[in-house]
Every structure is written in C-alpha cells, then in structure tokens.
Amino acid sequence: MQPWNRQHGHFSALVMILIFCCLTLGISPGSTDAQNSDELSQKSLGQSFAFYAYLQSTTPIPSLVAYHPSHNDPNVGQAIFQVNKDSLRKDLVALHPAFNGLVLYAYRDSLTLLIVEQALQLKYEGILLAIWDPNSKQEIDGILALIARYHHRIALAVCVGNEGLTFNRYTLPDLTKSIQALRRRLPPKVHIPICTSEPLYQYANAGLQAIGDFLCPNIHPVFDRPDLGPDEAVKWVRDQARLLSMESRKPVLIKETGFPHAGAPQFTPMSQANFWNTYRTQPQLLILAESSTPLLWVSFAAAFEAFDQPWKAERSGQSMEGAWGLLSVDRHPYPAFKIWHRK
C-alpha cells in the first residue's frame, strides 16, 4: 500500500509558534525542561486507558492471541453457544505459557462471560472484547455489563465489528452509531478504548480512520503480498502499520497478521515459525518519535491465532484458513508457539 500524502503547512506553523514561545520564556528547544516534557508525554501513553498501559508494559510483557475455542465448530448447529467449561479452561491453560491477553471476536451471553472469568482465574492481564454485529443490542448490552463488572480487575478494550465493511455486513454509519451508543453508556469514570477492525486496504478511507480511539487493522501479507517470504513479510507489516499510524494520527494495534502452517507449498510449520521469530525479535512497541500529542505508537503484541479452525477451511473453501493456529485443535503446539513463550 502506498503512503498517503499529508499537508504539513499547519504543522510547520505550529512548530514556529512553539519555538517563539520557548525563546520568550528562556527555554531552548533542547533544554532539560523540554526533554522532561517529552519524557512525560511518552509516559502518558498508558495513563488514559488501562488497556494502553497494558500494551506498553515491560513487566509483564504484553502478548495477546486471537481466540476462538478449540473443538467448537459454529457450522454445526448452535455449537458456539454450548462450549464446555472444562474444554475452555484447558484452552486457556494451554495458551498461558505464551500469552497473557486475549483477542475476541463476538459477545455471546454464556461464552464470553465464561472466557473472562476463566481468564481472570488464570491471571490473564488484558482482553480485547468484541461485538460482532454493531447493530445488536444484545451484544452491546452484554459488553457493557462485562465492563461494569470487570473493568477494575483486568485491562479491557472493545472492538466493534470485524471486517463487516469488507463483507457488507454493516455500514460505516452503523459503526459510528454503535460506538457512540457504547461510549454514552459506559459507567461513570470508566474509560475503555474502542476500535473497529478491517483489512489494511480499507484504511485508505479517512472515514474509517476517524472511527475509534485507536486503529486495529488486520494486516495480512499472505493475501496482500503473497510474493514475500517470512522475513520480508514482517518488514512489510511493520512498515504499513507505522505509515497507518502516522497518516491517521492514532495509535495502532495490529490485530491480525501471520503465516499459516499449511494450505500451500510455501506454508509449513517452519515458515510459520520463521515469520513469528522475525516478528518477535523486532521491538514490540514502536513509539513514533516525530509524534507528540496525541502520542502515536504501534503495538505488535498480538498473534493470530490460537488454535487451528478446520471449520474455516470448510466454510471458505481455502485449506489455509484452517491452518493459522499456533496450536492444533487438540492443543498440540507448533514450533511457532514456543517463540511466543513469555520470559
């Protein structure tokens, strides 16, 4: 994706005004006071939202994984509503050596509550909650109830929708209306960051960039740049995320990226491991030095995805769609999983 053009005239004028004010007050642009101010600005990254603080933490280091329960095929009746509690706990126990956060995709009355409760018991640190259908009052009500009940115990954010613009499930006005309703109904003095999520190319739309407190794109080189090997793909993902943050003037959390371990000759357990090894050896939090207010950052703390989901391959007709997991359906880890092990 090509970087989008920006006009810098207003920014340059603002810089000149600030320099004039500094000189008038006897403060040089490189003075200790200015440096301290910049340090305070960086420290403010996580002060407004607990979820931001979680993403910038160094102890523990944040590590989220996109989670849909194993052994749970929504193509079979109402399976998604009938998750076995013991199976779900085994999922989260299996993930916990590598991950302390979860990325969800929808709200379901019994399922989502169970996930949050089990995550708390196992001392997970953060959850990106989700609303699949922005027009669903049931999902909005359920998410608000979870926030009221658990916001003081775990870092929370909410992703309203996932690729629904891409697949024509809802519209941009639907998203705006849903997010506004969610914000209005948050408990007093409770601050929860809200986002939506679409494939990278959709963010060329300034209207989409304007939605939410931060951006949560799905950046998949497998689809957008299939010619790239693992190392080159990681560089491309990081470059695109940085450009998006600078263009939108918003923080970015990459919600989905990665390599599958099957589905085409170039996709193997080792190529998947190579992608994540390169991804994890790069800085996990990129604070853009040229940014000040609001502070801009890109977080590379999320993995896609927890377990293989064979039902996705059946539904899409693409075998690779069932092979993104860092663990098999039976919770056996692939080599890439060990790369995410927390130190």
CSV table of C-alpha atoms in Angstrom, one decimal:
chain,number,residue,atom,x,y,z
A,1,MET,CA,0.0,0.0,0.0
A,2,GLN,CA,1.3,3.4,-0.9
A,3,PRO,CA,1.7,6.0,1.9
A,4,TRP,CA,-1.0,8.7,1.7
A,5,ASN,CA,0.0,12.4,1.2
A,6,ARG,CA,-0.3,14.8,4.0
A,7,GLN,CA,-0.1,18.6,4.2
A,8,HIS,CA,2.5,19.9,6.6
A,9,GLY,CA,1.8,23.6,6.5
A,10,HIS,CA,-0.2,23.8,9.7
A,11,PHE,CA,2.3,21.6,11.5
A,12,SER,CA,5.3,23.9,10.4
A,13,ALA,CA,3.4,27.0,11.6
A,14,LEU,CA,2.7,25.4,14.9
A,15,VAL,CA,6.4,24.5,15.3
A,16,MET,CA,7.4,28.1,14.7
A,17,ILE,CA,5.0,29.3,17.3
A,18,LEU,CA,6.2,26.8,19.9
A,19,ILE,CA,9.9,27.8,19.2
A,20,PHE,CA,9.0,31.5,19.6
A,21,CYS,CA,7.2,30.8,23.0
A,22,CYS,CA,10.2,28.8,24.2
A,23,LEU,CA,12.6,31.6,23.4
A,24,THR,CA,10.4,34.1,25.0
A,25,LEU,CA,10.3,32.1,28.2
A,26,GLY,CA,14.0,31.5,28.1
A,27,ILE,CA,13.7,27.8,27.3
A,28,SER,CA,15.7,26.4,24.4
A,29,PRO,CA,14.2,23.7,22.3
A,30,GLY,CA,16.9,21.3,23.5
A,31,SER,CA,16.7,22.3,27.2
A,32,THR,CA,16.2,19.9,30.1
A,33,ASP,CA,12.7,21.2,30.7
A,34,ALA,CA,11.8,20.4,27.1
A,35,GLN,CA,13.3,16.9,27.4
A,36,ASN,CA,11.4,16.3,30.6
A,37,SER,CA,8.2,17.4,28.9
A,38,ASP,CA,8.9,14.9,26.2
A,39,GLU,CA,9.5,12.1,28.7
A,40,LEU,CA,6.3,12.9,30.5
A,41,SER,CA,4.5,12.8,27.1
A,42,GLN,CA,5.9,9.3,26.5
A,43,LYS,CA,4.9,8.2,30.0
A,44,SER,CA,1.4,9.4,29.3
A,45,LEU,CA,0.9,6.6,26.7
A,46,GLY,CA,-0.9,4.4,29.2
A,47,GLN,CA,-2.4,6.9,31.6
A,48,SER,CA,-5.8,7.4,29.9
A,49,PHE,CA,-6.7,3.8,29.3
A,50,ALA,CA,-5.7,0.7,31.3
A,51,PHE,CA,-5.5,-1.3,28.1
A,52,TYR,CA,-2.9,1.2,26.7
A,53,ALA,CA,-0.9,0.8,29.9
A,54,TYR,CA,-1.0,-3.0,29.4
A,55,LEU,CA,0.3,-2.7,25.8
A,56,GLN,CA,3.2,-0.6,27.0
A,57,SER,CA,4.1,-2.7,30.0
A,58,THR,CA,7.5,-4.2,30.3
A,59,THR,CA,6.5,-6.4,33.3
A,60,PRO,CA,4.7,-8.4,32.2
A,61,ILE,CA,5.4,-8.0,28.5
A,62,PRO,CA,2.0,-8.0,26.7
A,63,SER,CA,1.2,-10.9,24.5
A,64,LEU,CA,-2.3,-11.3,23.1
A,65,VAL,CA,-3.7,-14.1,20.9
A,66,ALA,CA,-6.8,-14.2,18.8
A,67,TYR,CA,-9.0,-16.8,20.5
A,68,HIS,CA,-11.9,-18.9,19.3
A,69,PRO,CA,-12.4,-22.0,21.4
A,70,SER,CA,-10.9,-25.3,20.1
A,71,HIS,CA,-13.3,-28.1,19.3
A,72,ASN,CA,-16.0,-25.5,18.6
A,73,ASP,CA,-17.5,-25.6,15.1
A,74,PRO,CA,-20.2,-22.9,14.5
A,75,ASN,CA,-21.1,-24.7,11.3
A,76,VAL,CA,-22.6,-27.4,13.5
A,77,GLY,CA,-25.9,-26.2,14.9
A,78,GLN,CA,-25.5,-23.9,17.9
A,79,ALA,CA,-22.1,-25.2,18.9
A,80,ILE,CA,-20.8,-21.7,19.7
A,81,PHE,CA,-23.3,-21.4,22.5
A,82,GLN,CA,-22.5,-24.8,24.0
A,83,VAL,CA,-18.8,-24.5,24.9
A,84,ASN,CA,-17.7,-27.0,27.6
A,85,LYS,CA,-16.3,-25.1,30.6
A,86,ASP,CA,-13.6,-27.7,31.1
A,87,SER,CA,-12.6,-27.6,27.5
A,88,LEU,CA,-12.4,-23.8,27.5
A,89,ARG,CA,-10.3,-23.8,30.7
A,90,LYS,CA,-7.9,-26.3,29.1
A,91,ASP,CA,-7.6,-23.9,26.1
A,92,LEU,CA,-6.6,-21.0,28.3
A,93,VAL,CA,-4.2,-23.1,30.4
A,94,ALA,CA,-2.5,-24.3,27.2
A,95,LEU,CA,-2.2,-20.8,25.9
A,96,HIS,CA,-1.0,-19.2,29.1
A,97,PRO,CA,2.7,-20.1,28.9
A,98,ALA,CA,2.9,-17.8,25.9
A,99,PHE,CA,0.1,-15.4,26.2
A,100,ASN,CA,-1.4,-13.1,28.9
A,101,GLY,CA,-4.1,-11.5,26.8
A,102,LEU,CA,-6.9,-12.5,24.5
A,103,VAL,CA,-8.5,-11.0,21.4
A,104,LEU,CA,-12.1,-12.0,21.0
A,105,TYR,CA,-14.5,-11.6,18.0
A,106,ALA,CA,-18.0,-11.5,19.4
A,107,TYR,CA,-20.2,-11.4,22.5
A,108,ARG,CA,-22.2,-14.5,23.4
A,109,ASP,CA,-24.0,-14.5,26.7
A,110,SER,CA,-22.6,-17.6,28.3
A,111,LEU,CA,-19.5,-18.0,26.3
A,112,THR,CA,-17.9,-14.5,26.7
A,113,LEU,CA,-18.6,-14.4,30.4
A,114,LEU,CA,-17.0,-17.8,30.8
A,115,ILE,CA,-13.9,-16.7,28.9
A,116,VAL,CA,-13.5,-13.6,31.1
A,117,GLU,CA,-14.0,-15.5,34.3
A,118,GLN,CA,-11.5,-18.2,33.4
A,119,ALA,CA,-9.0,-15.7,32.2
A,120,LEU,CA,-9.2,-13.9,35.5
A,121,GLN,CA,-8.7,-17.1,37.4
A,122,LEU,CA,-5.6,-17.8,35.4
A,123,LYS,CA,-4.3,-14.3,35.8
A,124,TYR,CA,-4.5,-13.0,32.3
A,125,GLU,CA,-3.8,-9.3,32.1
A,126,GLY,CA,-5.8,-7.9,29.2
A,127,ILE,CA,-8.8,-8.7,26.9
A,128,LEU,CA,-9.8,-7.1,23.6
A,129,LEU,CA,-13.6,-7.7,23.9
A,130,ALA,CA,-15.6,-7.7,20.7
A,131,ILE,CA,-19.0,-7.0,19.2
A,132,TRP,CA,-19.6,-9.0,16.0
A,133,ASP,CA,-22.7,-7.1,14.9
A,134,PRO,CA,-22.7,-3.4,15.7
A,135,ASN,CA,-26.5,-3.3,15.3
A,136,SER,CA,-27.0,-6.0,18.0
A,137,LYS,CA,-28.5,-4.5,21.2
A,138,GLN,CA,-27.9,-7.8,22.9
A,139,GLU,CA,-24.1,-7.7,22.2
A,140,ILE,CA,-23.8,-4.0,23.2
A,141,ASP,CA,-25.8,-4.7,26.5
A,142,GLY,CA,-23.7,-7.7,27.2
A,143,ILE,CA,-20.4,-5.9,26.7
A,144,LEU,CA,-21.4,-3.0,28.9
A,145,ALA,CA,-22.4,-5.5,31.7
A,146,LEU,CA,-19.0,-7.1,31.4
A,147,ILE,CA,-17.2,-3.8,31.6
A,148,ALA,CA,-19.2,-2.7,34.6
A,149,ARG,CA,-18.4,-6.0,36.4
A,150,TYR,CA,-14.7,-6.5,35.4
A,151,HIS,CA,-13.1,-3.2,34.3
A,152,HIS,CA,-11.3,-2.8,37.7
A,153,ARG,CA,-9.8,-6.4,37.5
A,154,ILE,CA,-8.4,-6.6,34.0
A,155,ALA,CA,-7.4,-4.2,31.2
A,156,LEU,CA,-10.2,-4.1,28.7
A,157,ALA,CA,-10.8,-2.6,25.2
A,158,VAL,CA,-13.7,-3.2,22.8
A,159,CYS,CA,-13.5,-3.9,19.1
A,160,VAL,CA,-16.9,-3.1,17.5
A,161,GLY,CA,-17.1,-5.2,14.3
A,162,ASN,CA,-14.6,-7.3,12.4
A,163,GLU,CA,-14.3,-7.0,8.6
A,164,GLY,CA,-18.0,-6.2,8.3
A,165,LEU,CA,-17.4,-3.4,5.9
A,166,THR,CA,-15.4,-5.7,3.7
A,167,PHE,CA,-18.1,-8.3,3.6
A,168,ASN,CA,-21.0,-5.9,3.5
A,169,ARG,CA,-22.5,-7.0,6.9
A,170,TYR,CA,-22.9,-3.4,8.1
A,171,THR,CA,-22.0,0.2,7.1
A,172,LEU,CA,-19.8,3.0,8.4
A,173,PRO,CA,-22.8,4.8,9.8
A,174,ASP,CA,-23.7,1.6,11.7
A,175,LEU,CA,-20.3,1.5,13.2
A,176,THR,CA,-20.4,5.2,14.2
A,177,LYS,CA,-23.8,4.8,15.8
A,178,SER,CA,-22.8,1.7,17.7
A,179,ILE,CA,-19.6,3.2,19.1
A,180,GLN,CA,-21.4,6.4,20.1
A,181,ALA,CA,-24.0,4.4,21.9
A,182,LEU,CA,-21.3,2.3,23.7
A,183,ARG,CA,-19.5,5.4,24.8
A,184,ARG,CA,-22.6,7.1,26.1
A,185,ARG,CA,-23.5,4.1,28.2
A,186,LEU,CA,-20.1,3.4,29.8
A,187,PRO,CA,-20.2,3.6,33.6
A,188,PRO,CA,-19.2,6.9,35.1
A,189,LYS,CA,-15.4,7.5,35.2
A,190,VAL,CA,-14.8,4.2,33.4
A,191,HIS,CA,-12.5,4.8,30.4
A,192,ILE,CA,-12.4,2.0,27.8
A,193,PRO,CA,-10.7,2.4,24.4
A,194,ILE,CA,-12.9,1.4,21.5
A,195,CYS,CA,-11.9,0.5,17.9
A,196,THR,CA,-13.1,-1.4,14.9
A,197,SER,CA,-11.1,-3.8,12.6
A,198,GLU,CA,-10.8,-4.2,8.8
A,199,PRO,CA,-8.2,-5.4,6.4
A,200,LEU,CA,-5.4,-2.9,5.7
A,201,TYR,CA,-6.7,-1.6,2.4
A,202,GLN,CA,-9.9,-0.3,3.9
A,203,TYR,CA,-8.0,2.2,5.9
A,204,ALA,CA,-7.4,4.3,2.8
A,205,ASN,CA,-10.9,5.6,3.8
A,206,ALA,CA,-10.5,8.6,6.0
A,207,GLY,CA,-13.9,7.9,7.5
A,208,LEU,CA,-12.7,4.6,8.8
A,209,GLN,CA,-9.5,6.1,10.2
A,210,ALA,CA,-11.7,8.6,12.1
A,211,ILE,CA,-13.6,5.8,14.0
A,212,GLY,CA,-12.5,4.8,17.4
A,213,ASP,CA,-9.7,5.7,19.9
A,214,PHE,CA,-7.1,3.5,18.2
A,215,LEU,CA,-6.9,1.5,15.0
A,216,CYS,CA,-6.9,-2.3,14.9
A,217,PRO,CA,-6.2,-3.4,11.4
A,218,ASN,CA,-5.7,-6.9,10.0
A,219,ILE,CA,-2.5,-6.8,8.0
A,220,HIS,CA,-2.0,-10.0,6.1
A,221,PRO,CA,0.9,-10.2,3.7
A,222,VAL,CA,-0.3,-13.7,2.8
A,223,PHE,CA,-3.2,-12.1,0.9
A,224,ASP,CA,-1.8,-8.6,0.1
A,225,ARG,CA,1.8,-9.5,-0.7
A,226,PRO,CA,1.9,-13.3,-1.4
A,227,ASP,CA,5.3,-12.9,-3.1
A,228,LEU,CA,7.1,-12.2,0.2
A,229,GLY,CA,8.9,-14.7,2.3
A,230,PRO,CA,8.6,-14.6,6.1
A,231,ASP,CA,11.4,-12.0,6.8
A,232,GLU,CA,10.2,-9.6,4.0
A,233,ALA,CA,6.6,-10.1,5.1
A,234,VAL,CA,7.4,-9.0,8.6
A,235,LYS,CA,9.1,-5.8,7.4
A,236,TRP,CA,6.2,-5.0,5.1
A,237,VAL,CA,3.7,-5.5,8.0
A,238,ARG,CA,5.7,-3.2,10.3
A,239,ASP,CA,6.1,-0.5,7.6
A,240,GLN,CA,2.4,-0.5,6.8
A,241,ALA,CA,1.4,-0.2,10.5
A,242,ARG,CA,3.8,2.7,11.0
A,243,LEU,CA,2.5,4.5,7.9
A,244,LEU,CA,-1.1,4.0,9.0
A,245,SER,CA,-0.4,5.4,12.5
A,246,MET,CA,1.3,8.5,11.0
A,247,GLU,CA,-1.4,9.1,8.5
A,248,SER,CA,-4.3,8.6,10.9
A,249,ARG,CA,-2.6,10.3,13.9
A,250,LYS,CA,-3.8,7.4,16.0
A,251,PRO,CA,-2.2,4.5,17.9
A,252,VAL,CA,-2.3,1.2,16.1
A,253,LEU,CA,-2.6,-2.4,17.4
A,254,ILE,CA,-2.1,-5.0,14.7
A,255,LYS,CA,-4.9,-7.4,15.5
A,256,GLU,CA,-4.2,-10.0,12.8
A,257,THR,CA,-1.1,-10.9,10.9
A,258,GLY,CA,1.0,-14.1,10.5
A,259,PHE,CA,1.7,-17.1,8.3
A,260,PRO,CA,-0.4,-20.3,8.2
A,261,HIS,CA,1.5,-23.6,8.6
A,262,ALA,CA,-0.3,-25.4,5.7
A,263,GLY,CA,-2.5,-24.8,2.7
A,264,ALA,CA,0.2,-24.2,0.1
A,265,PRO,CA,3.8,-25.4,-0.5
A,266,GLN,CA,5.3,-22.2,0.9
A,267,PHE,CA,3.3,-22.6,4.2
A,268,THR,CA,4.9,-25.0,6.6
A,269,PRO,CA,5.3,-25.2,10.4
A,270,MET,CA,8.9,-23.9,9.8
A,271,SER,CA,7.9,-20.9,7.6
A,272,GLN,CA,5.3,-20.0,10.2
A,273,ALA,CA,7.9,-20.2,12.9
A,274,ASN,CA,10.3,-18.1,10.8
A,275,PHE,CA,7.7,-15.4,10.4
A,276,TRP,CA,7.0,-15.2,14.1
A,277,ASN,CA,10.7,-15.4,15.1
A,278,THR,CA,11.4,-12.4,12.9
A,279,TYR,CA,8.3,-10.6,14.2
A,280,ARG,CA,9.2,-11.2,17.8
A,281,THR,CA,12.9,-10.1,17.5
A,282,GLN,CA,11.8,-6.6,16.5
A,283,PRO,CA,10.6,-4.0,19.0
A,284,GLN,CA,7.2,-4.9,20.2
A,285,LEU,CA,6.1,-1.3,20.9
A,286,LEU,CA,7.1,1.4,18.4
A,287,ILE,CA,6.7,4.9,19.7
A,288,LEU,CA,6.9,7.3,16.7
A,289,ALA,CA,9.5,9.9,17.7
A,290,GLU,CA,8.1,12.6,15.5
A,291,SER,CA,4.7,12.4,17.3
A,292,SER,CA,3.8,14.3,20.4
A,293,THR,CA,0.1,15.0,21.1
A,294,PRO,CA,-1.6,12.6,20.9
A,295,LEU,CA,1.3,10.2,21.4
A,296,LEU,CA,1.4,7.8,18.5
A,297,TRP,CA,2.5,4.2,18.8
A,298,VAL,CA,2.2,0.8,17.1
A,299,SER,CA,1.9,-2.3,19.1
A,300,PHE,CA,3.0,-5.7,17.7
A,301,ALA,CA,1.8,-7.6,20.8
A,302,ALA,CA,-0.9,-9.8,19.2
A,303,ALA,CA,-0.7,-13.1,17.4
A,304,PHE,CA,-3.1,-14.7,15.0
A,305,GLU,CA,-4.4,-17.2,16.0
A,306,ALA,CA,-4.6,-19.6,19.0
A,307,PHE,CA,-5.9,-22.9,17.6
A,308,ASP,CA,-6.4,-24.3,14.1
A,309,GLN,CA,-10.0,-23.9,13.0
A,310,PRO,CA,-10.9,-26.6,10.3
A,311,TRP,CA,-14.4,-25.2,10.0
A,312,LYS,CA,-13.0,-22.0,8.5
A,313,ALA,CA,-11.4,-24.0,5.7
A,314,GLU,CA,-14.7,-25.8,5.1
A,315,ARG,CA,-16.6,-22.6,5.0
A,316,SER,CA,-14.2,-20.7,2.8
A,317,GLY,CA,-13.0,-23.5,0.6
A,318,GLN,CA,-9.4,-22.5,1.3
A,319,SER,CA,-7.4,-25.0,3.2
A,320,MET,CA,-5.0,-22.4,4.6
A,321,GLU,CA,-7.9,-20.8,6.5
A,322,GLY,CA,-8.0,-23.7,8.9
A,323,ALA,CA,-4.2,-23.6,9.5
A,324,TRP,CA,-3.4,-20.3,11.2
A,325,GLY,CA,-3.2,-21.8,14.7
A,326,LEU,CA,-0.1,-21.8,16.9
A,327,LEU,CA,-1.6,-24.9,18.3
A,328,SER,CA,-3.6,-27.7,16.8
A,329,VAL,CA,-7.3,-28.3,17.6
A,330,ASP,CA,-6.0,-30.8,20.2
A,331,ARG,CA,-3.8,-28.2,21.7
A,332,HIS,CA,-0.5,-29.6,20.5
A,333,PRO,CA,1.9,-26.7,19.9
A,334,TYR,CA,3.5,-26.0,16.5
A,335,PRO,CA,7.1,-24.6,16.6
A,336,ALA,CA,5.8,-21.0,16.3
A,337,PHE,CA,4.1,-21.3,19.7
A,338,LYS,CA,7.3,-21.6,21.6
A,339,ILE,CA,8.6,-18.4,20.0
A,340,TRP,CA,5.8,-16.6,21.9
A,341,HIS,CA,6.7,-18.1,25.3
A,342,ARG,CA,6.9,-15.4,27.8
A,343,LYS,CA,10.2,-14.8,29.5
